[in-house]
CSV table of C-alpha atoms and ligand atoms in Angstrom, one decimal:
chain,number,residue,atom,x,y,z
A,413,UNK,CA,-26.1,-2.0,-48.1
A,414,UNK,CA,-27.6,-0.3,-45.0
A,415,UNK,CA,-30.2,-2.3,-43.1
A,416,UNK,CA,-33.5,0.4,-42.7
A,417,UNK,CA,-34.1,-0.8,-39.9
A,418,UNK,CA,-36.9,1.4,-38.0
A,419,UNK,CA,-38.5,-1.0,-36.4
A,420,UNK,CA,-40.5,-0.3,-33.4
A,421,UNK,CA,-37.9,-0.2,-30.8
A,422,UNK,CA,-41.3,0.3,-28.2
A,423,UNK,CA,-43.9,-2.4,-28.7
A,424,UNK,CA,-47.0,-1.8,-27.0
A,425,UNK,CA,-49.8,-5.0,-26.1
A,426,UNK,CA,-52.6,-4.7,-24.1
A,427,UNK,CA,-52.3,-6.8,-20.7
A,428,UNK,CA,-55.3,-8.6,-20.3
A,429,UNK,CA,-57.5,-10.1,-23.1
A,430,UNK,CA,-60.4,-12.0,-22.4
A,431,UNK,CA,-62.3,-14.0,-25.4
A,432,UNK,CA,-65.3,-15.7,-24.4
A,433,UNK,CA,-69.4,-16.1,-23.8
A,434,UNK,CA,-69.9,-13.6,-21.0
A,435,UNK,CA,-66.4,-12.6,-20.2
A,436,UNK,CA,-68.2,-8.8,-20.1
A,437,UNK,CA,-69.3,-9.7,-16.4
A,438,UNK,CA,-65.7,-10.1,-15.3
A,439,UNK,CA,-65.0,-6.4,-16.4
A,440,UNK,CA,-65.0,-5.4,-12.4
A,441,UNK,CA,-62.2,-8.2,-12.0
A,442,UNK,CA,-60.4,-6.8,-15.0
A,443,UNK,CA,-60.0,-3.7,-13.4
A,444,UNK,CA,-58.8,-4.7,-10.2
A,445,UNK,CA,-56.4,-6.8,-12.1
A,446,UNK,CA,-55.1,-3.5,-13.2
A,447,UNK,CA,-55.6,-1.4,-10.4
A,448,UNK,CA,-58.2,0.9,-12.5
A,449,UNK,CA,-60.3,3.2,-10.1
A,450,UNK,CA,-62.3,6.0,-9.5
A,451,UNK,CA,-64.1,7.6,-12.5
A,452,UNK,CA,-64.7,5.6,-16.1
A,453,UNK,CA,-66.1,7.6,-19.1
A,454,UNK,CA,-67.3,5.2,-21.6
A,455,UNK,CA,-67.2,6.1,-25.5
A,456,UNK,CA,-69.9,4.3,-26.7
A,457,UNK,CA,-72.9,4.6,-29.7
A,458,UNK,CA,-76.5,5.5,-29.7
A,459,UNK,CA,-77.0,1.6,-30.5
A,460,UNK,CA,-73.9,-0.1,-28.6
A,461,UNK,CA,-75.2,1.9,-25.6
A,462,UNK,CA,-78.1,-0.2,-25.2
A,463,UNK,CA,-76.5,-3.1,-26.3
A,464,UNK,CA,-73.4,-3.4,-23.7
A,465,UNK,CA,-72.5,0.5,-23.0
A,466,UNK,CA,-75.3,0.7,-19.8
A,467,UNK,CA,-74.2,-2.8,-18.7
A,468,UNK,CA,-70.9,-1.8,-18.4
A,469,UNK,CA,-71.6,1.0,-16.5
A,470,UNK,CA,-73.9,-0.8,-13.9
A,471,UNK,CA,-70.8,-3.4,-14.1
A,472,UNK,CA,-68.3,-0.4,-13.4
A,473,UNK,CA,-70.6,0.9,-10.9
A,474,UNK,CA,-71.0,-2.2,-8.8
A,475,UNK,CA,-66.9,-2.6,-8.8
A,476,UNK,CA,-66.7,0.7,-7.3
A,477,UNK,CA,-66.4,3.4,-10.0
A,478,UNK,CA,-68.5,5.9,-11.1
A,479,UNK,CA,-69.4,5.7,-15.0
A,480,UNK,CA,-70.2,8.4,-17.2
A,481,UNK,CA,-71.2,7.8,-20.9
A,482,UNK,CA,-70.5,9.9,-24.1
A,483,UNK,CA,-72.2,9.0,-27.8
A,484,UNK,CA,-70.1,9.2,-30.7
A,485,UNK,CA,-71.7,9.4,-34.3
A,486,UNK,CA,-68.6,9.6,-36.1
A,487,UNK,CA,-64.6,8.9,-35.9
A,488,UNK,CA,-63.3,12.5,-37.2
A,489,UNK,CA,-61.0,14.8,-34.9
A,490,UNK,CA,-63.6,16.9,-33.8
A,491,UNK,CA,-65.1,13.7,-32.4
A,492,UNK,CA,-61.7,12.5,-30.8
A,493,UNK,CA,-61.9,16.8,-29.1
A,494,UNK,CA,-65.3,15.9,-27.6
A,495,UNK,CA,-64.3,12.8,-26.2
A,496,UNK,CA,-61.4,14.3,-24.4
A,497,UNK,CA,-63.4,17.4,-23.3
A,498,UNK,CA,-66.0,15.3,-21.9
A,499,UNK,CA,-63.3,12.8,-20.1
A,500,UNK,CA,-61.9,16.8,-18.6
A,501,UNK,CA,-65.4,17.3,-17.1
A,502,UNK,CA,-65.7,14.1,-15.1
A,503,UNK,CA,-62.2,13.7,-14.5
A,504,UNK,CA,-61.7,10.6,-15.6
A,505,UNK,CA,-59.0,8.2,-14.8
A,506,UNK,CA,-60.0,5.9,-17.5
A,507,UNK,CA,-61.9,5.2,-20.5
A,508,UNK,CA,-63.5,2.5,-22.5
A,509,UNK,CA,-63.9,2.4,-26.1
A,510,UNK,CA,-67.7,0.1,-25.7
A,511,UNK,CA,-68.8,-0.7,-29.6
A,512,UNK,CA,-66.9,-1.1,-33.4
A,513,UNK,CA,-64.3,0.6,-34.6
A,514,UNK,CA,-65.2,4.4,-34.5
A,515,UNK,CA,-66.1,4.2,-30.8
A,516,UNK,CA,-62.9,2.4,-29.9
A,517,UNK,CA,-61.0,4.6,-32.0
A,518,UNK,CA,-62.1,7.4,-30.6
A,519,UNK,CA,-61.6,6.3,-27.4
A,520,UNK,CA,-58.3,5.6,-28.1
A,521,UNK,CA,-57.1,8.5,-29.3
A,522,UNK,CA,-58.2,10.5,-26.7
A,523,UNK,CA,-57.4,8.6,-24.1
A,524,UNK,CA,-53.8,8.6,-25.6
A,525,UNK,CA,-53.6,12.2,-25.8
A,526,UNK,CA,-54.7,12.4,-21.8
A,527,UNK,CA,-52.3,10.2,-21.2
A,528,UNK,CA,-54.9,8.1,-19.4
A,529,UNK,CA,-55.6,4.6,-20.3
A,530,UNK,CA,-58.0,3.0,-21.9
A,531,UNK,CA,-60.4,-0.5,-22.1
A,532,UNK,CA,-61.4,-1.9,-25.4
A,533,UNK,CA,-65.0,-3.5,-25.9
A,534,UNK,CA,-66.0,-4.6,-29.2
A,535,UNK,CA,-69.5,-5.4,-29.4
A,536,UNK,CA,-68.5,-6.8,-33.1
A,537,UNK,CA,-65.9,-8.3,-34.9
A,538,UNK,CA,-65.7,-5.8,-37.7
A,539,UNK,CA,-62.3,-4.2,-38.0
A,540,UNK,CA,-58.9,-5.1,-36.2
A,541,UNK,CA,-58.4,-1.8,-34.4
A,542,UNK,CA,-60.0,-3.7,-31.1
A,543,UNK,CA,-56.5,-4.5,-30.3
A,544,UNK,CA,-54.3,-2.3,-32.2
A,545,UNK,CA,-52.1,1.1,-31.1
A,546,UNK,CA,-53.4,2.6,-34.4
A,547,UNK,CA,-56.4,5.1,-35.0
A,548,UNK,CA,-58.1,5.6,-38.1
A,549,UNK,CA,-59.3,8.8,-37.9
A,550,UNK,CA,-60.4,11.4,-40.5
A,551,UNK,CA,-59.5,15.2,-40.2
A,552,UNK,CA,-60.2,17.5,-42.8
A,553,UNK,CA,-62.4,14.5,-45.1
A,554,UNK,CA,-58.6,13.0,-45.0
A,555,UNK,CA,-58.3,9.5,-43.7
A,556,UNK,CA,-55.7,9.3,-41.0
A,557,UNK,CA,-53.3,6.5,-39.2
A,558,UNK,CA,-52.3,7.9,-36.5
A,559,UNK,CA,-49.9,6.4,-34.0
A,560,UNK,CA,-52.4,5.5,-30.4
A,561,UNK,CA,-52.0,3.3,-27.6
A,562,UNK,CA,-52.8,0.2,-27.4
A,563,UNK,CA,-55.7,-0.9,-24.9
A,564,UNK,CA,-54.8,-2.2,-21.7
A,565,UNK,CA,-57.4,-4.8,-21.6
A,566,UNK,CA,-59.3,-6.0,-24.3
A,567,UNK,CA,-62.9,-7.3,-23.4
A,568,UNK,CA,-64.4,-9.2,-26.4
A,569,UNK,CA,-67.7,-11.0,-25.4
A,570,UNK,CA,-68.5,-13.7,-27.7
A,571,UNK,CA,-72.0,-13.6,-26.9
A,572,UNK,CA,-72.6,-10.3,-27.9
A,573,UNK,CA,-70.1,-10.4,-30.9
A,574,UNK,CA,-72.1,-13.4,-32.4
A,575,UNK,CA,-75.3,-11.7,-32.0
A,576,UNK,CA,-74.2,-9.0,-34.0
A,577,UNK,CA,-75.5,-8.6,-37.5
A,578,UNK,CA,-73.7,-10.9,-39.5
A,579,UNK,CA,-72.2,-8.3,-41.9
A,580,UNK,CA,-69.8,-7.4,-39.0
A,581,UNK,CA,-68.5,-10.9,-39.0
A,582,UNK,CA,-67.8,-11.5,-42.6
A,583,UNK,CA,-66.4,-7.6,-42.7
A,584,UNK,CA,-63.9,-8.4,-40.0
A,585,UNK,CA,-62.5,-11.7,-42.1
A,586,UNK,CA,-62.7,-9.4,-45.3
A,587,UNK,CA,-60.3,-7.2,-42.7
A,588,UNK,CA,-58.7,-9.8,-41.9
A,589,UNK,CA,-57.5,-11.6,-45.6
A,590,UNK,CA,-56.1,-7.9,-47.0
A,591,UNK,CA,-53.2,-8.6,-44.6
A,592,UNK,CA,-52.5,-10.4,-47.8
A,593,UNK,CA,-51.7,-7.7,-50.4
A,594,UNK,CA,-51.0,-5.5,-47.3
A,595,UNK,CA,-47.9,-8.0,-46.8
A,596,UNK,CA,-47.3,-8.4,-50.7
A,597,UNK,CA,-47.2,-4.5,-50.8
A,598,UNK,CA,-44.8,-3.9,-47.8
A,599,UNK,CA,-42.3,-6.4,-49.1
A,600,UNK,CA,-42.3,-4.5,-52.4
A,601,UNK,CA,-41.6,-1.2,-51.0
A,602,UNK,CA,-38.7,-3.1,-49.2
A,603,UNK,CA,-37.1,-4.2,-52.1
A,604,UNK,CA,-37.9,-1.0,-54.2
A,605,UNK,CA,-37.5,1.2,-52.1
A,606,UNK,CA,-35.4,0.0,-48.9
A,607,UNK,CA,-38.4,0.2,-46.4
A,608,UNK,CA,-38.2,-1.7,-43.2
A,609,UNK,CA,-39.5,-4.8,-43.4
A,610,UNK,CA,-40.9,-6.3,-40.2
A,611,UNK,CA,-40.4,-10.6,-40.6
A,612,UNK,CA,-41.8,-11.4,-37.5
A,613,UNK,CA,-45.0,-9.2,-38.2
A,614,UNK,CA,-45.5,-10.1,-41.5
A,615,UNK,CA,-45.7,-13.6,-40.6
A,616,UNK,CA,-48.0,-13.1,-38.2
A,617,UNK,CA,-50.0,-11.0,-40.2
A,618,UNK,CA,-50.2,-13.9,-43.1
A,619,UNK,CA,-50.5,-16.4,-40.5
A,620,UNK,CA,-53.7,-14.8,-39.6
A,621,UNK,CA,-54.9,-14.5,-43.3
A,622,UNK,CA,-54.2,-18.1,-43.9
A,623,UNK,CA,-56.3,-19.3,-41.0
A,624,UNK,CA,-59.2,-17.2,-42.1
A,625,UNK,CA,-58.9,-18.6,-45.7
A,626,UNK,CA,-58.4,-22.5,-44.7
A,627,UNK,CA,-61.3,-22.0,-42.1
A,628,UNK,CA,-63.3,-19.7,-44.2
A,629,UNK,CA,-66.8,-23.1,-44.8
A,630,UNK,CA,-66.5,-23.1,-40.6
A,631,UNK,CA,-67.5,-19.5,-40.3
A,632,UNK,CA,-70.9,-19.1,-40.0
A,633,UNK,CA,-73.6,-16.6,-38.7
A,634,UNK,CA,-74.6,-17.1,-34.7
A,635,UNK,CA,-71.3,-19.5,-33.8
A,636,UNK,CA,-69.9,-18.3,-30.8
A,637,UNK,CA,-66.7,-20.5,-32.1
A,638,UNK,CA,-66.4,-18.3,-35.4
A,639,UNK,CA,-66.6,-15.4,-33.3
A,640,UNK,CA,-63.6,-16.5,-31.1
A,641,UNK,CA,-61.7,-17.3,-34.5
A,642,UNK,CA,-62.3,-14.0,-35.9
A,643,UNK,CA,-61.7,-11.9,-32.6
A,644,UNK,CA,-58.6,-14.2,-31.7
A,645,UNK,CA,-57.4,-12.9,-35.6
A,646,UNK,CA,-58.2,-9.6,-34.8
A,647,UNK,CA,-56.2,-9.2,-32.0
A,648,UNK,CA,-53.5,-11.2,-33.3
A,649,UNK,CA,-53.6,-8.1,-36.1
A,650,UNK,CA,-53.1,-5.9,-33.7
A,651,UNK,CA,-50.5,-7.3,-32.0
A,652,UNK,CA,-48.6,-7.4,-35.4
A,653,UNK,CA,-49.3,-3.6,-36.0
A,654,UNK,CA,-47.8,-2.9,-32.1
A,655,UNK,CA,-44.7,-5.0,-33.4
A,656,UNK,CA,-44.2,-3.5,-36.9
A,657,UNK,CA,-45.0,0.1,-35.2
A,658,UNK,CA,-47.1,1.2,-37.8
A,659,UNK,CA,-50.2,-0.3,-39.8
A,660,UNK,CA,-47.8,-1.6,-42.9
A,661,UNK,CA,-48.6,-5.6,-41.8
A,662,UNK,CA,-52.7,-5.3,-42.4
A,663,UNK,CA,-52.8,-2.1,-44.5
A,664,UNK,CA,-51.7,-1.8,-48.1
A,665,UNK,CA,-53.4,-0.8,-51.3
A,666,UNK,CA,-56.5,-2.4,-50.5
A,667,UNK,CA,-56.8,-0.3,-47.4
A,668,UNK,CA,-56.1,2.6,-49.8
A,669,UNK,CA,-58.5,1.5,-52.2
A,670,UNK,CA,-61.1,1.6,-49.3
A,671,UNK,CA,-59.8,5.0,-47.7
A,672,UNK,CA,-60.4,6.4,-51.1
A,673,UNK,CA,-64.1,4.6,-51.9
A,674,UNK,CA,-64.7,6.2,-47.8
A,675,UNK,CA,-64.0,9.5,-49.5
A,676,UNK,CA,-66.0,9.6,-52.8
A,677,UNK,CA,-69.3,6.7,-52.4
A,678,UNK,CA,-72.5,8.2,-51.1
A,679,UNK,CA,-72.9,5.8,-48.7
A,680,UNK,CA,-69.7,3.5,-48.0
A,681,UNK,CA,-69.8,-0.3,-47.1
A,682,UNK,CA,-68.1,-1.6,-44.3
A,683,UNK,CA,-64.1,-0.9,-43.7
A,684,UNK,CA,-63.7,-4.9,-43.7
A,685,UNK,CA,-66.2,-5.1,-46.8
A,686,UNK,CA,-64.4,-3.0,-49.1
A,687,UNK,CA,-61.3,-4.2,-48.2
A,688,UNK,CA,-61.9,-7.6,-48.9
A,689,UNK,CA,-63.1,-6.4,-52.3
A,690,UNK,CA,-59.6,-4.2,-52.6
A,691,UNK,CA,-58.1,-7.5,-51.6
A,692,UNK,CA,-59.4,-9.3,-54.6
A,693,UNK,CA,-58.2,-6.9,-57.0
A,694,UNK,CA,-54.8,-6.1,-55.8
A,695,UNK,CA,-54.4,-9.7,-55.3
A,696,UNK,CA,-54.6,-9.6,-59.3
A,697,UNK,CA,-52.4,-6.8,-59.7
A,698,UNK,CA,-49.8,-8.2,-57.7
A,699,UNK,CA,-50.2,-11.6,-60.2
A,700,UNK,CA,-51.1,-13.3,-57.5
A,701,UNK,CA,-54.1,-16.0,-56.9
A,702,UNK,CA,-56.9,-13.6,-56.6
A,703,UNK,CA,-59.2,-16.4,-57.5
A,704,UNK,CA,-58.9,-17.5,-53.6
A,705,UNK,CA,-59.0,-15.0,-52.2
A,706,UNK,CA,-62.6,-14.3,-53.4
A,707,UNK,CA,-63.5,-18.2,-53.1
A,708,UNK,CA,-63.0,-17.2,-49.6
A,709,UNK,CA,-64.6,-14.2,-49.1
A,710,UNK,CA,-67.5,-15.5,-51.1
A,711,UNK,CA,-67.4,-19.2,-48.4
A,712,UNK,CA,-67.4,-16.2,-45.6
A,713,UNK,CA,-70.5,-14.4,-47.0
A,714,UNK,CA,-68.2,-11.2,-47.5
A,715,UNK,CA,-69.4,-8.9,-50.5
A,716,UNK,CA,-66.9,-9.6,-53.8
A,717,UNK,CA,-68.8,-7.1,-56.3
A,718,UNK,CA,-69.6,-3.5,-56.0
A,719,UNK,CA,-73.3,-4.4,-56.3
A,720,UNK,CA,-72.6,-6.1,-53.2
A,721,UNK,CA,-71.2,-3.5,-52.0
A,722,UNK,CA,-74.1,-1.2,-52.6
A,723,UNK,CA,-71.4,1.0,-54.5
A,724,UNK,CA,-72.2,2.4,-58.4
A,725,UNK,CA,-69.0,0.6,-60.7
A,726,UNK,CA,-68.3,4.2,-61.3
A,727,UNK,CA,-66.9,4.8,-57.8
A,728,UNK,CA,-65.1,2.0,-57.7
A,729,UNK,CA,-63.1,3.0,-60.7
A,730,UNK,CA,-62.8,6.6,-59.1
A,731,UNK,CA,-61.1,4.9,-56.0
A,732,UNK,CA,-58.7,2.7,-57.9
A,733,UNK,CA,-57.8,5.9,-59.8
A,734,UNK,CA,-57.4,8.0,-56.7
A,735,UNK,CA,-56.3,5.1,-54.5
A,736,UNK,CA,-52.6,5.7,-54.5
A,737,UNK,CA,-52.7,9.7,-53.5
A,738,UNK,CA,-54.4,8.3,-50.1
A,739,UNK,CA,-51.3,7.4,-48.5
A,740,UNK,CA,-48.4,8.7,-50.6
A,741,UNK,CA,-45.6,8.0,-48.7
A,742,UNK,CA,-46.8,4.1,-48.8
A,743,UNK,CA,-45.4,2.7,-51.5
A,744,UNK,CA,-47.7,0.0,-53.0
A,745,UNK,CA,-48.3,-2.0,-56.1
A,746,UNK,CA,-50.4,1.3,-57.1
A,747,UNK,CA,-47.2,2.9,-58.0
A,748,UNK,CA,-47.9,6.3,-59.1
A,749,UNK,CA,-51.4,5.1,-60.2
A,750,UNK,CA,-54.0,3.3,-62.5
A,751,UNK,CA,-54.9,4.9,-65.6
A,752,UNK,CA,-58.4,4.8,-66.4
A,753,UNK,CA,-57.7,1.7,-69.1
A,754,UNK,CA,-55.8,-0.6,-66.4
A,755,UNK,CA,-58.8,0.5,-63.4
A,756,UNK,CA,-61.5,-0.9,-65.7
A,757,UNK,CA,-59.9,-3.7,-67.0
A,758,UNK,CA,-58.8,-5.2,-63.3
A,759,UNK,CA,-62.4,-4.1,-62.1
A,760,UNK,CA,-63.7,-6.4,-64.9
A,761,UNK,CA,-61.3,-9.2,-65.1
A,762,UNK,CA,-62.0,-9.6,-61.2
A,763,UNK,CA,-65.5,-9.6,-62.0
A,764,UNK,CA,-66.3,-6.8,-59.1
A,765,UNK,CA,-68.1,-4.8,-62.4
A,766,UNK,CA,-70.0,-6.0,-64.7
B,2117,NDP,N1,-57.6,1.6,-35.6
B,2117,NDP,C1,-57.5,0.6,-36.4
B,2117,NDP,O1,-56.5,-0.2,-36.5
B,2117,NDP,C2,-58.6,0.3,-37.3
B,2117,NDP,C3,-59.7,1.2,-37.4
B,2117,NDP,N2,-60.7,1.0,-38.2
B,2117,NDP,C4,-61.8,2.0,-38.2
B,2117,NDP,O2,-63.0,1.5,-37.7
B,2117,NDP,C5,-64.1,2.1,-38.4
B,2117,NDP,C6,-64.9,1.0,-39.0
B,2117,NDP,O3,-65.5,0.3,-37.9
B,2117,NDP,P1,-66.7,-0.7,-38.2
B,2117,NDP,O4,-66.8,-1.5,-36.9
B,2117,NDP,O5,-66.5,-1.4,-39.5
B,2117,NDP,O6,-67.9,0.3,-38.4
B,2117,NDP,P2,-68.4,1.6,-37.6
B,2117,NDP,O7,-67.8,1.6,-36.2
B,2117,NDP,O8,-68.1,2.7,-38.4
B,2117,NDP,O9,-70.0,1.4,-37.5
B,2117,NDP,C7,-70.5,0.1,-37.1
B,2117,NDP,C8,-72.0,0.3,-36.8
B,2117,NDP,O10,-72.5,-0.9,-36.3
B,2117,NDP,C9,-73.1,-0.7,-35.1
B,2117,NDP,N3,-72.8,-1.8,-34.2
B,2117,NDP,C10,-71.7,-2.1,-33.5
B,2117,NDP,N4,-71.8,-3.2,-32.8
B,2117,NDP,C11,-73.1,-3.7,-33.1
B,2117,NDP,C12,-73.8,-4.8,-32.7
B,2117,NDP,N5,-73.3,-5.7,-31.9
B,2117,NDP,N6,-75.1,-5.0,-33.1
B,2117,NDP,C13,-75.6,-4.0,-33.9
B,2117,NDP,N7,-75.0,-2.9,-34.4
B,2117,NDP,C14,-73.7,-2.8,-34.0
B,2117,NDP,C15,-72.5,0.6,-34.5
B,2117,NDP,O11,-73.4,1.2,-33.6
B,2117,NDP,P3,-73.1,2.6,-32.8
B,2117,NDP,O12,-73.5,3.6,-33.7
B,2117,NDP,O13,-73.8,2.5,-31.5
B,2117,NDP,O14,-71.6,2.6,-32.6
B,2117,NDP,C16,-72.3,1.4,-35.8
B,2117,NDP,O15,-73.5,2.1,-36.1
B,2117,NDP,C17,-63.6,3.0,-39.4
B,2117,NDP,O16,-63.5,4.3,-38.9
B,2117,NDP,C18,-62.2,2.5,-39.6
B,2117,NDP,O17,-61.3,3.5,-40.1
B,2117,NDP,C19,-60.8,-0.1,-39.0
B,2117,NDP,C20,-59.8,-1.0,-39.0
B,2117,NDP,C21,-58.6,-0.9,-38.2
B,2118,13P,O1,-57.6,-0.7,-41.0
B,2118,13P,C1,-56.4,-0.8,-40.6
B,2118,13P,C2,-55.8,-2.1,-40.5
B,2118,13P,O2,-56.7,-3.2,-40.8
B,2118,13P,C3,-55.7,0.4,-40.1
B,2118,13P,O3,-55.1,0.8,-41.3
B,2118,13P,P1,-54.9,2.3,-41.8
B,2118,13P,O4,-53.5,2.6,-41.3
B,2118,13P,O5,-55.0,2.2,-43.3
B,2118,13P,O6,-56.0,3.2,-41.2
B,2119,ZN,ZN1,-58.5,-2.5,-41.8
């Protein structure tokens, strides 16, 4: 039998990661660690600005670089084209993704295609991008995985994380557990349909799940030691994305089942939110324990219903129903798709609709 074995022959980890109350002020050393000069453009929000964009600027400044700032409002390629337009005009020589995930992401990608590297800052522990070589970006209305760098420092400052709206938290663990069916659904299209399978990053990638889930009644709102937890998960994601070369160890049909609600809800949840509530159900559709998995979530203070959600049931059935078309070259429990009968009953029997 041949072995597929495209694994990622070219793994790449960002250098220096620093997890901690305050480690932001040490950005200056960071860069002189890696011999990162001259001109910085951070990719930052209209709120992340005021919350660590400017200091890193004054920080940058003060080390010796000059700082510009651009504002992102949303992670689409037309975004990703400003960013690198705007890194063209003040001739940057390196950038800093300084918020959540569309910031970073944005920042990444760009800084990818300038061939220039790049800092990540996560001012919450939301999504597990802040680590990752991948970039979700949409282009067209289509969500998109596209192959990035990873950062070459990663600057997660637990004080600022933990002071971040709670929702972020319980998102990123929600982000987090769907490494679950993300696993479940890779090893499937292994044995179905002779994809690689990447052992090392699966296990990490579980690993990381399972330490959310046992710790899940120790993370609580304004702990600087459930921030670390979730940020040190988060990276570890990452890291097992860099290994597998693609998103396949935290990405499955939940993902797709939140790509897809992304695409049709007026007003979207968090990525870690509805994945956590994907989780849940193609937990149950893989006959697995699905009951835990939203024990967990509901310990973490993670939504498990589409009320939670702030989502109408009637999306939520529209995304399960659509789901598998989002990435169809992944092959996941989805199959070729629900039929309306099956999307209702697992919505119900999971209890995410009434
Ligand atoms: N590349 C990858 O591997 C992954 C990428 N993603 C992507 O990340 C995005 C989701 O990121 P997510 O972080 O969930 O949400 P977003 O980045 O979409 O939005 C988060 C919002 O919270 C605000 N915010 C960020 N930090 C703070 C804080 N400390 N206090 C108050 N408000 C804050 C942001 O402000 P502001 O407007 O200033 O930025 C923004 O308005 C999606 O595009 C998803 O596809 C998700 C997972 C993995
Ligand atoms: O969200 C991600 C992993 O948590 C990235 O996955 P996608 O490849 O589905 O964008
Ligand atoms: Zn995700």
């Amino acid at each position: 039998m041949t072995i597929n074995n495209n694994s990622a022959k070219w793994m790449q980890l960002p250098r220096d990661v620093l997890v901690g109350h305050g480690v932001l002020e040490e950005i200056g050393d960071v860069c002189r660690d890696l011999k990162m000069k001259g001109n910085a453009l951070i990719v930052t929000g209209s709120t992340t600005k005021n919350i660590a964009g400017k200091r890193v600027s004054n920080l940058l400044e003060s080390a010796g670089c000059s700082a510009e700032m651009v504002l992102t409002c949303k992670a689409t390629k037309e975004e990703v084209e400003k960013v690198m337009e705007k890194a063209l005009e003040v001739e940057a020589n390196f950038l800093l993704g300084v918020g959540s995930g569309r910031s970073i992401d944005l920042a990444k990608l760009a800084s990818t295609r300038l061939e220039l590297p790049f800092i990540s800052v996560p001012t919450a522990a939301s999504h597990d991008g802040i680590a990752s070589s991948r970039a979700s970006i949409v282009d067209n209305g289509i969500s998109t995985s596209a192959q990035a760098q990873a950062p070459i420092a990663v600057i997660a400052d637990t004080e600022i994380i933990s002071a971040a709206p709670y929702r972020f938290l319980a998102a990123g663990c929600g982000d987090i557990i769907s490494n679950y069916t993300a696993v479940l659904d890779w090893e499937l299209a292994s044995r179905l349909r002779n994809e690689y399978f990447g052992a090392y990053a699966a296990a990490l990638s579980r690993m990381a799940a399972r330490v959310i889930i046992e710790c899940a009644d120790s993370i609580k709102p304004e702990h600087e030691t459930s921030a670390r937890l979730v940020v040190k998960a988060l990276v570890s994601n990452g890291v097992a994305m860099s290994i597998a070369g693609s998103s396949r160890p935290a990405s499955g049909s939940e993902h797709m089942f939140s790509h897809a609600l992304d695409k049709i809800a007026p007003k979207p949840a968090l990525h870690g939110e509805q994945c956590g509530v994907g989780t849940i159900m193609m937990m149950y559709l893989h006959g697995g324990n699905w009951q835990e998995i939203r024990e967990a979530l509901k310990k973490i203070g993670a939504p498990v219903t589409a009320e939670e959600l702030g989502i109408e049931d009637k999306y939520i059935i529209e995304a399960l129903l659509n789901a598998h078309s989002i990435r169809p070259e992944r092959y996941t429990i989805l199959g070729s798709g629900l039929n309306p009968s099956a999307a209702e009953k697992v919505a119900r029997i999971t209890k995410v609709i009434n």
